[in-house]
């Protein structure tokens, strides 16, 4: 079925730079050198780019029945001027021009123009007029923004149309852009070629590409516009997924990974020796990872799970398995505190097996660093745990088999790629505690296989979350006192380190002073990012050992810090944090069998802020919270587009079009994944295209 479409797939990828993308904007009538330069500020340099510069909304000039219009809506009405216009002057150069208008459906309304006194002579009684503006239902008045006279030779009537609205830059007006795109369609519209396989166009009843592009710029009605958008949304997702699947195909065609000879019995014995029972989700994920490690293709897997779901234990099992095959492992984390914590955890797990764990961070002395580097190069250190210090040029491994990155969204694609190049295409496992829908994870993080831990370890109690205003602070202090008297500990989180003149929010230094005065008998620590690393480690260590009962901190403790005895998380000015960040912070407690609590202190000023607090108090489910966070913030803010490499689509929306995204992925995988379709000769242009993509500045999909 697909044999005839294989060449179309190659054409899509290999010939995306069509003839239209090679044509200069100067070829369009009406575009001179100056205008071409101004259009380049919008990223438009060719006819093809201009035709694919779609409007982000439409101005609706369709005539509507006034009985169906709501107060405050923007409307367009046509009618006959009834009586003479009245001009009122007030203030300097300010005026109000009023006239009665009898609509076609026999409504008598008032039309008002502000500061356009020159219109008076044009408003002759009995003449036809079309006006657009804001409708004031009570007063039966339209505040006119635009007006035109049907039949006038000076301009084409917009009445009854949907007019595209584009993003513009200095020197470029909506009128110019509309006219120029219309001219480009007239001159070159017939050269727009179909790039989707015909089988897909017929299966989904898609509008032809040439017509879809024209309709997006010039829709005649809403239904036609929806059909055009539906086709172009699918096309954008499908082309992106074709590239993702092509990378996957090429990596498998090379088979340049290492098929590790894992000692399965030893690995099973290691899992049985753990002091706790793994959840079914953890066992399933481990099985997927072990299968990848034994395959001849490089593993590239994303492990996601809620806060406290046990991702680190899964990574430890994977590292142990690689070591049984005679290779080394590396674990890269974003902070030194987290690196030292992971080192201690891994040493505790691996001590009975003689596995050596080394720490590589920026704060090591020269001698300590030399010892670790030598141990890695000679193979005396089995696992290196560290920060970005792991990717420095002088770090060499004897045989690096597995790279694990924790909180992978905090590292750029380039950083992860450098660490991967420390070995001969080692397997890569990236972990994140920011749970997101599987479809969006696949899109945001490229061609990674996705594994999800859906369960929390048994015995964990849901964290009870409360939202209170600042005037309830005394009750919050009483809550802290109660938990400490029970032998527990508390975090107090502030958005700032020091007082800010611009922001009226609590800062860690002031809160530390306030709590020290409120609790003179308690040991209260202060932690923030400007402290020297050694001091931060000492404070965190003291809190972990219960030498400090309350820790006032900024979000430096957001990720990975594990203190099971801490049962209370207090967050000042909680509305200044995103939902996912609040969930991460809340996840620092609830790591034992004790009942844990989170108190969000905030005075929300708008409905979105109130909704965030409501979501946090109602749910402990990280996937649900992430979904709501995506709805409130949008994918770019949620993922951090620059860091994650999240693709930017011209028409498609990751949230509202996720079902189309999933379908396009299945179709692309079916087309590209059928390896017997591809001959060595056909793989060459595919590989050339992908290499050009990378050389042109696109970051590789790890």
XYZ file of C-alpha atoms in Angstrom:
702
model
C 0.000 0.000 0.000
C 2.777 2.406 0.961
C 5.273 1.447 -1.754
C 4.133 4.243 -4.072
C 4.250 6.750 -1.191
C 7.854 6.100 -0.175
C 9.147 8.535 -2.756
C 6.638 11.109 -1.489
C 8.106 10.701 1.986
C 11.599 11.309 0.631
C 10.285 14.266 -1.343
C 8.725 15.715 1.830
C 11.990 15.582 3.710
C 14.577 15.984 0.984
C 12.819 18.618 -1.130
C 11.142 20.774 1.509
C 13.072 23.754 0.152
C 10.785 23.987 -2.898
C 11.076 26.291 -5.871
C 8.895 28.813 -4.045
C 11.378 28.901 -1.150
C 14.092 29.830 -3.640
C 12.107 32.710 -5.144
C 12.950 36.167 -3.809
C 10.173 38.376 -2.424
C 11.252 40.941 -5.044
C 9.540 38.718 -7.625
C 6.138 39.699 -6.171
C 4.613 42.755 -7.869
C 4.543 45.665 -5.448
C 7.490 44.497 -3.305
C 10.551 46.667 -3.772
C 13.941 46.514 -2.122
C 12.849 48.528 0.936
C 9.733 46.448 1.582
C 11.673 43.213 1.089
C 14.095 44.400 3.773
C 11.207 45.240 6.140
C 9.628 41.812 5.522
C 12.924 40.156 6.417
C 12.445 41.517 9.962
C 9.500 39.089 10.171
C 11.748 36.229 9.057
C 10.317 36.329 5.537
C 12.876 36.108 2.748
C 11.159 34.088 0.011
C 7.787 33.630 -1.656
C 7.420 30.231 -0.002
C 8.004 31.678 3.476
C 5.495 34.454 2.809
C 2.796 32.007 1.691
C 3.381 29.961 4.858
C 3.113 33.050 7.095
C -0.378 32.398 8.401
C -2.707 34.802 10.246
C -3.086 34.276 13.999
C -6.748 35.397 13.979
C -9.434 36.907 11.749
C -11.488 40.102 11.884
C -15.117 39.118 11.392
C -16.922 41.545 9.071
C -19.883 39.240 8.451
C -23.274 40.875 8.897
C -25.249 39.591 11.877
C -28.761 39.875 13.253
C -28.660 42.399 16.116
C -31.081 40.288 18.157
C -28.310 37.641 18.459
C -25.467 40.015 19.371
C -24.213 40.261 22.982
C -23.199 43.455 24.734
C -19.559 44.422 24.146
C -19.073 42.285 21.028
C -17.421 43.638 17.914
C -19.923 43.590 15.072
C -20.434 44.753 11.495
C -23.790 46.133 10.373
C -25.067 47.622 7.105
C -27.897 50.120 6.816
C -29.251 53.433 5.614
C -28.339 56.755 7.241
C -31.485 58.155 8.837
C -31.499 61.900 9.434
C -28.645 64.361 9.654
C -25.427 63.724 11.647
C -24.815 65.702 14.857
C -21.270 66.897 15.658
C -20.327 67.828 19.246
C -16.954 69.363 20.081
C -15.438 69.077 23.565
C -11.938 69.819 24.769
C -9.143 70.535 22.341
C -9.412 68.573 19.068
C -11.949 66.180 20.572
C -15.275 65.482 18.967
C -18.273 63.145 18.928
C -20.154 62.523 15.698
C -23.585 60.849 15.998
C -26.078 59.646 13.401
C -29.051 57.289 13.290
C -28.771 54.166 11.167
C -31.677 52.002 9.957
C -30.474 48.426 9.429
C -31.789 45.971 6.872
C -33.714 44.097 9.557
C -35.431 47.377 10.613
C -33.409 48.153 13.776
C -32.843 51.877 14.379
C -29.441 52.225 16.046
C -27.070 55.039 16.919
C -23.641 55.115 15.267
C -20.925 57.133 17.043
C -17.529 58.250 15.733
C -15.051 59.799 18.167
C -12.518 62.411 16.982
C -13.423 62.040 13.293
C -15.267 65.274 12.631
C -14.230 65.132 8.962
C -16.743 62.290 8.451
C -19.707 64.656 8.842
C -19.788 65.729 5.207
C -19.769 62.109 4.041
C -22.795 61.065 6.108
C -25.615 62.116 3.800
C -29.135 61.020 4.800
C -30.436 58.127 2.722
C -26.999 56.801 1.733
C -25.889 53.218 2.445
C -23.060 52.589 4.924
C -21.265 49.624 6.512
C -19.850 50.169 10.016
C -17.812 47.921 12.336
C -17.249 48.483 16.020
C -18.221 47.710 19.607
C -21.906 47.101 20.305
C -23.493 48.704 23.388
C -26.699 46.782 23.811
C -28.445 48.941 26.441
C -28.086 52.145 24.445
C -28.543 50.387 21.062
C -25.317 52.099 19.986
C -22.310 51.052 17.944
C -18.974 52.789 18.635
C -17.581 52.884 15.116
C -14.007 51.783 14.516
C -14.201 51.335 10.740
C -16.698 52.412 8.108
C -17.119 52.174 4.352
C -19.657 53.107 1.720
C -20.796 50.247 -0.575
C -20.293 51.027 -4.207
C -17.429 53.452 -3.624
C -14.695 52.952 -6.186
C -11.892 53.771 -3.766
C -11.767 50.454 -1.945
C -12.984 46.886 -2.007
C -15.739 46.241 0.527
C -14.887 44.067 3.540
C -18.535 43.591 4.511
C -19.446 39.916 4.806
C -15.818 38.741 4.890
C -13.290 37.327 7.338
C -10.117 39.415 7.172
C -6.797 37.838 8.253
C -4.776 39.474 11.027
C -1.000 38.870 10.931
C 1.889 39.613 13.250
C 3.543 42.705 11.793
C 6.740 44.681 12.287
C 7.690 48.325 11.854
C 6.943 49.531 8.348
C 4.617 46.622 7.562
C 0.884 47.242 7.882
C -1.963 44.721 7.872
C -3.207 46.213 4.622
C 0.180 45.825 2.914
C 0.637 42.255 4.143
C -2.867 41.212 3.060
C -2.375 42.774 -0.373
C 1.100 41.277 -0.831
C 0.041 37.752 0.149
C -2.998 38.027 -2.137
C -0.688 39.069 -4.979
C 1.726 36.192 -4.195
C -1.168 33.723 -4.366
C -2.245 35.148 -7.721
C 1.253 34.922 -9.188
C 2.529 31.696 -7.665
C -0.421 29.867 -6.088
C -0.479 27.290 -8.907
C 3.121 26.323 -8.026
C 2.167 25.102 -4.519
C 2.653 21.339 -4.646
C 1.094 18.571 -2.585
C 3.585 17.074 -0.126
C 1.436 14.637 1.834
C 1.155 11.062 0.529
C -2.053 10.729 -1.506
C -3.120 7.759 0.615
C -3.281 10.050 3.663
C -5.016 12.886 1.783
C -7.741 10.460 0.673
C -7.993 8.615 3.995
C -8.682 11.776 5.998
C -10.494 13.709 3.271
C -7.971 16.535 3.417
C -8.316 19.705 1.379
C -5.555 19.922 -1.291
C -2.505 21.825 -0.022
C -2.795 24.586 -2.636
C -6.374 25.352 -1.648
C -5.725 24.979 2.096
C -2.987 27.635 2.065
C -5.172 30.004 0.051
C -8.141 29.464 2.381
C -6.078 30.133 5.515
C -5.246 33.537 4.071
C -8.674 34.201 2.521
C -11.429 32.098 4.163
C -14.919 32.534 2.749
C -16.610 31.088 5.831
C -15.820 29.465 9.179
C -16.316 25.863 8.068
C -13.969 26.227 5.098
C -11.393 27.855 7.400
C -11.654 24.959 9.866
C -11.131 22.414 7.087
C -8.034 24.273 5.850
C -6.611 24.524 9.362
C -7.285 20.827 10.023
C -5.249 19.873 6.969
C -2.324 22.179 7.757
C -2.228 21.157 11.445
C -1.858 17.539 10.369
C 0.791 18.460 7.796
C 2.923 20.322 10.361
C 2.757 17.471 12.862
C 3.309 14.820 10.177
C 6.427 16.495 8.752
C 7.870 16.925 12.233
C 7.155 13.304 13.101
C 8.656 12.160 9.789
C 11.955 13.721 10.842
C 11.736 12.142 14.292
C 10.978 8.708 12.824
C 13.715 9.160 10.219
C 16.283 9.756 12.976
C 15.038 6.617 14.663
C 15.280 4.617 11.435
C 18.811 5.804 10.730
C 20.015 5.041 14.249
C 18.640 1.512 13.901
C 20.068 1.091 10.408
C 23.553 1.859 11.770
C 23.268 -0.503 14.784
C 26.294 1.299 16.252
C 25.338 0.867 19.895
C 26.629 -1.751 22.324
C 24.669 -4.916 23.004
C 25.619 -5.223 26.678
C 25.897 -8.781 27.992
C 24.025 -8.111 31.207
C 24.130 -10.673 33.974
C 20.377 -11.036 34.488
C 20.582 -13.375 37.527
C 22.903 -10.931 39.326
C 20.626 -8.028 38.447
C 17.573 -9.886 39.785
C 19.461 -10.661 42.984
C 20.358 -6.966 43.359
C 16.681 -5.996 43.017
C 15.671 -8.634 45.616
C 18.290 -7.270 48.033
C 16.703 -3.818 48.148
C 15.170 -2.833 51.482
C 11.794 -2.194 49.815
C 9.591 -3.811 47.192
C 9.476 -2.218 43.765
C 6.101 -1.173 42.388
C 4.719 -2.855 39.259
C 5.417 0.345 37.295
C 9.063 0.308 38.376
C 9.412 -3.358 37.398
C 7.893 -2.726 33.957
C 10.162 0.246 33.307
C 13.260 -1.737 34.390
C 12.292 -4.525 31.972
C 12.084 -1.977 29.112
C 15.474 -0.514 30.025
C 17.219 -3.901 30.292
C 15.860 -4.906 26.872
C 17.285 -1.665 25.445
C 20.682 -2.239 27.079
C 20.951 -5.687 25.498
C 20.007 -4.416 22.026
C 22.675 -3.340 19.486
C 21.085 0.105 19.089
C 21.854 3.036 21.408
C 19.109 3.428 24.008
C 17.535 6.872 24.100
C 14.794 6.665 26.738
C 12.937 9.269 28.792
C 11.906 8.104 32.257
C 9.194 10.245 33.763
C 7.356 9.836 37.013
C 5.744 11.863 39.734
C 7.718 13.352 42.609
C 8.808 10.513 44.904
C 7.850 7.761 42.429
C 11.264 6.052 42.707
C 13.037 7.000 39.482
C 16.459 7.035 41.168
C 16.125 3.368 42.190
C 15.268 2.460 38.592
C 18.393 4.323 37.437
C 20.451 2.482 40.079
C 19.257 -0.901 38.746
C 20.156 0.166 35.190
C 23.631 1.300 36.322
C 24.168 -1.966 38.204
C 23.123 -3.977 35.125
C 25.630 -2.123 32.915
C 28.402 -2.732 35.448
C 27.675 -6.499 35.362
C 28.414 -6.232 31.620
C 31.845 -4.704 32.326
C 30.997 -1.083 31.466
C 30.875 2.181 33.433
C 28.008 4.533 34.169
C 27.604 8.297 34.602
C 24.858 10.200 36.405
C 24.640 13.946 35.647
C 22.516 16.155 37.926
C 21.918 19.938 37.975
C 23.291 20.831 41.447
C 26.191 19.843 43.700
C 23.826 19.189 46.618
C 21.945 16.688 44.496
C 25.179 15.128 43.195
C 26.462 14.487 46.722
C 23.106 13.106 47.784
C 23.013 10.687 44.835
C 26.591 9.620 45.524
C 25.718 8.739 49.126
C 22.552 6.903 48.028
C 24.360 4.859 45.358
C 27.233 4.019 47.715
C 24.688 2.689 50.217
C 23.066 0.500 47.558
C 26.306 -0.730 45.930
C 28.622 -1.086 48.944
C 28.033 -4.873 49.337
C 29.015 -5.429 45.694
C 32.352 -3.612 45.659
C 31.133 -1.025 43.138
C 33.101 2.228 43.294
C 31.196 5.535 43.011
C 33.122 8.757 42.263
C 31.991 12.365 42.649
C 32.942 15.002 40.094
C 31.841 18.585 40.819
C 33.307 22.041 40.455
C 34.176 22.366 44.144
C 36.677 19.464 44.283
C 40.283 20.297 45.073
C 42.842 19.764 42.296
C 44.089 16.573 43.963
C 40.575 15.174 44.459
C 39.773 15.936 40.846
C 42.957 14.235 39.565
C 42.167 11.128 41.606
C 38.643 10.896 40.197
C 39.777 11.517 36.605
C 42.461 8.863 36.927
C 40.005 6.390 38.438
C 37.556 6.895 35.569
C 40.211 6.570 32.883
C 41.673 3.394 34.365
C 38.288 1.867 35.126
C 38.791 1.853 38.904
C 35.658 3.989 39.342
C 32.522 2.272 38.059
C 30.057 5.149 38.325
C 30.699 8.893 38.096
C 28.129 11.163 39.709
C 28.479 14.849 38.982
C 27.256 18.153 37.657
C 28.206 19.750 34.326
C 31.823 19.098 35.449
C 31.320 15.644 33.885
C 31.323 17.108 30.382
C 34.612 19.029 30.614
C 37.268 18.164 28.036
C 39.698 16.397 30.376
C 37.125 13.834 31.579
C 37.711 10.392 30.011
C 36.113 7.022 30.741
C 37.643 3.613 30.165
C 34.344 2.199 28.876
C 31.262 4.371 29.320
C 28.166 2.262 28.756
C 25.261 4.210 30.262
C 24.600 7.932 30.733
C 21.803 8.962 33.093
C 20.734 12.610 33.313
C 18.448 13.609 36.180
C 16.021 16.491 35.701
C 17.030 16.479 32.051
C 15.104 19.671 31.189
C 17.751 21.617 33.123
C 20.443 20.590 30.638
C 20.527 21.801 27.057
C 20.632 19.316 24.178
C 24.282 20.234 23.584
C 25.312 19.392 27.164
C 23.690 15.985 27.012
C 25.274 15.289 23.617
C 28.781 16.112 24.930
C 28.412 13.628 27.777
C 27.183 11.006 25.351
C 30.306 11.487 23.221
C 32.460 10.484 26.213
C 31.804 6.881 25.156
C 31.192 4.869 21.986
C 27.499 5.742 21.585
C 26.574 4.790 25.155
C 22.971 4.156 26.113
C 21.164 7.210 27.473
C 18.462 7.367 30.131
C 17.033 10.815 30.880
C 14.792 11.352 33.908
C 12.286 14.034 34.768
C 9.921 14.600 37.674
C 7.796 16.944 35.577
C 5.096 14.512 34.457
C 3.543 15.432 31.135
C 1.199 13.604 28.756
C 3.046 10.954 26.787
C 2.226 12.533 23.421
C 3.626 15.881 24.466
C 6.698 14.221 25.989
C 7.449 12.551 22.671
C 7.031 15.864 20.857
C 9.003 17.982 23.305
C 11.930 15.621 23.714
C 12.308 14.393 20.158
C 12.752 10.734 19.282
C 13.040 9.407 22.839
C 11.188 6.295 23.885
C 9.052 7.197 26.890
C 8.684 5.136 30.067
C 6.366 6.239 32.851
C 6.245 5.271 36.526
C 2.602 5.708 37.429
C 2.530 4.456 41.027
C 3.989 5.819 44.244
C 5.737 3.432 46.664
C 3.402 1.660 49.084
C 2.909 3.261 52.484
C 3.120 6.861 51.232
C 0.264 9.053 52.462
C -1.134 11.830 50.242
C 0.196 15.263 51.220
C -2.552 17.485 52.631
C -2.353 20.939 51.049
C -3.880 24.175 52.352
C -3.988 27.703 50.913
C -4.039 30.588 53.425
C -3.675 34.359 53.207
C -0.808 36.280 54.806
C -2.996 37.442 57.697
C -3.177 33.806 58.890
C 0.586 33.665 59.495
C 0.172 33.099 63.260
C -1.710 29.882 62.567
C 1.045 28.773 60.172
C 3.681 29.396 62.866
C 1.610 27.307 65.271
C 1.559 24.528 62.655
C 5.370 24.648 62.403
C 5.644 24.473 66.223
C 3.348 21.442 66.365
C 5.308 19.428 63.773
C 8.647 20.210 65.440
C 7.288 19.127 68.835
C 6.300 15.825 67.218
C 9.959 15.386 66.245
C 9.433 16.351 62.609
C 11.062 19.104 60.490
C 9.807 21.895 58.229
C 10.840 23.718 55.059
C 9.925 27.384 54.567
C 10.344 28.529 50.946
C 10.626 32.145 49.726
C 10.773 33.409 46.123
C 13.640 35.871 46.748
C 16.949 35.909 48.625
C 16.937 39.594 49.627
C 14.432 42.431 49.766
C 13.491 43.886 46.404
C 12.319 47.426 45.746
C 10.353 46.283 42.723
C 8.645 43.221 44.196
C 6.473 43.164 47.295
C 7.223 39.561 48.235
C 8.845 37.801 51.158
C 12.566 37.138 50.978
C 14.524 34.350 52.624
C 16.842 36.535 54.720
C 13.990 38.486 56.323
C 11.891 35.373 56.919
C 14.871 33.670 58.565
C 15.180 36.632 60.967
C 11.434 36.602 61.682
C 11.322 32.874 62.413
C 14.437 33.050 64.602
C 12.671 35.699 66.694
C 9.390 33.737 66.736
C 11.128 30.470 67.727
C 14.178 31.394 69.859
C 14.371 27.816 71.156
C 14.525 26.180 67.709
C 17.485 25.651 65.381
C 16.653 27.425 62.126
C 18.873 27.326 59.037
C 19.093 29.537 55.951
C 19.903 28.239 52.457
C 20.096 30.088 49.150
C 21.949 29.970 45.851
C 24.485 32.739 46.563
C 26.123 30.846 49.416
C 29.453 29.097 48.825
C 28.933 25.446 47.883
C 30.652 24.190 51.021
C 28.345 26.258 53.252
C 25.265 25.051 51.350
C 26.382 21.439 51.772
C 26.976 21.923 55.494
C 23.528 23.444 56.039
C 21.781 20.793 53.979
C 23.694 18.080 55.800
C 22.710 19.567 59.179
C 19.048 19.598 58.139
C 19.248 16.020 56.882
C 20.763 14.951 60.247
C 18.000 16.828 62.160
C 20.555 19.242 63.644
C 18.307 21.960 62.136
C 14.561 21.752 62.725
C 13.430 24.433 60.264
C 15.107 25.303 56.966
C 14.353 28.652 55.312
C 15.330 28.423 51.668
C 14.808 29.637 48.127
C 13.938 27.151 45.377
C 17.497 25.777 45.503
C 15.930 22.764 47.274
C 13.310 22.256 44.545
C 14.887 19.179 43.011
C 15.911 15.908 44.554
C 16.685 16.786 48.185
C 15.564 13.822 50.290
C 14.871 14.309 54.014
C 12.251 11.704 55.064
C 11.778 13.324 58.504
C 10.566 16.616 56.959
C 6.767 16.670 57.001
C 5.824 20.318 56.509
C 6.381 22.536 53.465
C 5.451 26.223 53.833
C 5.646 28.336 50.656
C 5.472 32.139 50.869
C 3.925 34.067 47.952
C 2.891 30.820 46.302
C 1.245 32.603 43.347
C 4.717 33.577 42.107
C 5.451 29.944 41.237
C 4.103 27.802 38.415
C 1.977 24.777 39.261
C 4.664 22.267 38.339
C 7.228 24.097 40.462
C 4.838 24.153 43.434
C 4.303 20.422 42.971
C 8.072 19.853 42.873
C 8.527 21.843 46.080
C 5.677 20.003 47.759
C 7.383 16.754 46.789
C 10.257 17.489 49.207
C 7.928 16.247 51.986
C 5.801 13.114 52.088
C 8.859 10.858 51.756
C 8.075 8.604 54.722
C 5.111 6.997 56.449
C 4.409 10.181 58.448
C 1.486 12.383 57.436
C 2.866 15.404 55.586
C 1.463 18.846 54.830
C 1.976 21.760 52.451
C 0.818 25.295 53.275
C 0.603 27.829 50.440
C 0.649 31.436 51.689
C -0.708 33.884 49.126
C -3.086 36.767 48.503
C -4.274 35.988 44.958
C -5.185 39.075 42.967
C -6.830 37.481 39.906
C -8.812 34.423 38.817
C -5.805 32.557 37.368
C -3.912 32.866 40.667
C -6.961 31.608 42.560
C -7.329 28.710 40.137
C -3.686 27.680 40.661
C -4.124 27.507 44.417
C -7.388 25.588 44.007
C -5.713 23.011 41.757
C -2.882 22.491 44.250
C -5.249 21.964 47.194
C -7.411 19.524 45.233
C -4.817 17.269 43.591
C -1.622 15.366 44.387
C -1.498 13.849 40.906
C 1.493 15.311 39.076
C 0.122 14.358 35.640
C -3.179 16.134 36.284
C -1.379 19.174 37.695
C 0.957 19.276 34.688
C -2.016 19.101 32.332
C -3.684 22.039 34.081
C -0.364 23.927 34.122
C -0.071 23.480 30.365
C -3.580 24.885 29.945
C -2.808 27.931 32.090
C 0.698 28.718 30.842
C 1.001 27.248 27.353
C 3.616 24.717 26.168
C 6.430 27.247 25.559
C 6.428 28.526 29.141
C 5.841 25.066 30.581
C 8.721 23.306 28.868
C 11.051 26.270 28.463
C 11.130 26.259 24.673
C 14.765 27.304 24.385
C 16.045 24.585 26.724
C 13.845 21.727 25.667
C 13.999 22.242 21.917
C 10.203 22.285 21.767
C 9.239 22.727 18.096
C 7.375 25.873 17.143
C 4.411 25.231 14.869
C 2.814 27.868 12.646
C -0.768 26.600 12.815
C -0.874 23.639 15.173
C -1.364 23.909 18.933
C 0.137 21.223 21.153
C -2.699 21.342 23.665
C -5.844 21.545 21.562
C -4.508 19.425 18.673
C -2.883 16.615 20.675
C -5.127 13.927 19.099
C -3.952 14.966 15.622
C -0.365 14.893 16.884
C -0.766 11.296 18.075
C -2.371 10.227 14.795
C 0.328 11.900 12.703
C 2.979 10.138 14.772
C 1.375 6.748 14.132
C 1.156 7.475 10.394
C 4.764 8.684 10.177
C 5.976 5.656 12.133
C 4.031 3.321 9.824
C 5.560 4.931 6.744
C 9.149 5.339 7.911
C 9.249 2.347 10.236
C 8.655 -0.204 7.502
C 12.378 -0.799 7.053
C 12.022 -3.131 4.076
C 10.714 -0.173 2.060
C 14.086 1.544 2.261
C 17.055 0.550 0.151
C 20.603 1.674 0.949
C 20.362 4.117 -1.983
C 17.197 5.639 -0.523
C 18.661 5.961 2.958
C 21.519 8.098 1.640
C 19.427 11.186 0.677
C 17.478 10.763 3.910
C 20.726 10.837 5.921
C 22.014 13.779 3.842
C 18.847 15.772 4.577
C 19.081 15.168 8.323
C 22.768 16.084 8.350
C 22.006 19.350 6.548
C 19.314 20.098 9.141
C 21.907 19.820 11.903
C 24.555 21.836 10.063
C 21.998 24.569 9.370
C 21.686 25.174 13.087
C 19.002 22.742 14.193
C 20.090 21.018 17.372
C 20.266 17.235 16.889
C 17.578 15.106 18.440
C 19.975 13.379 20.842
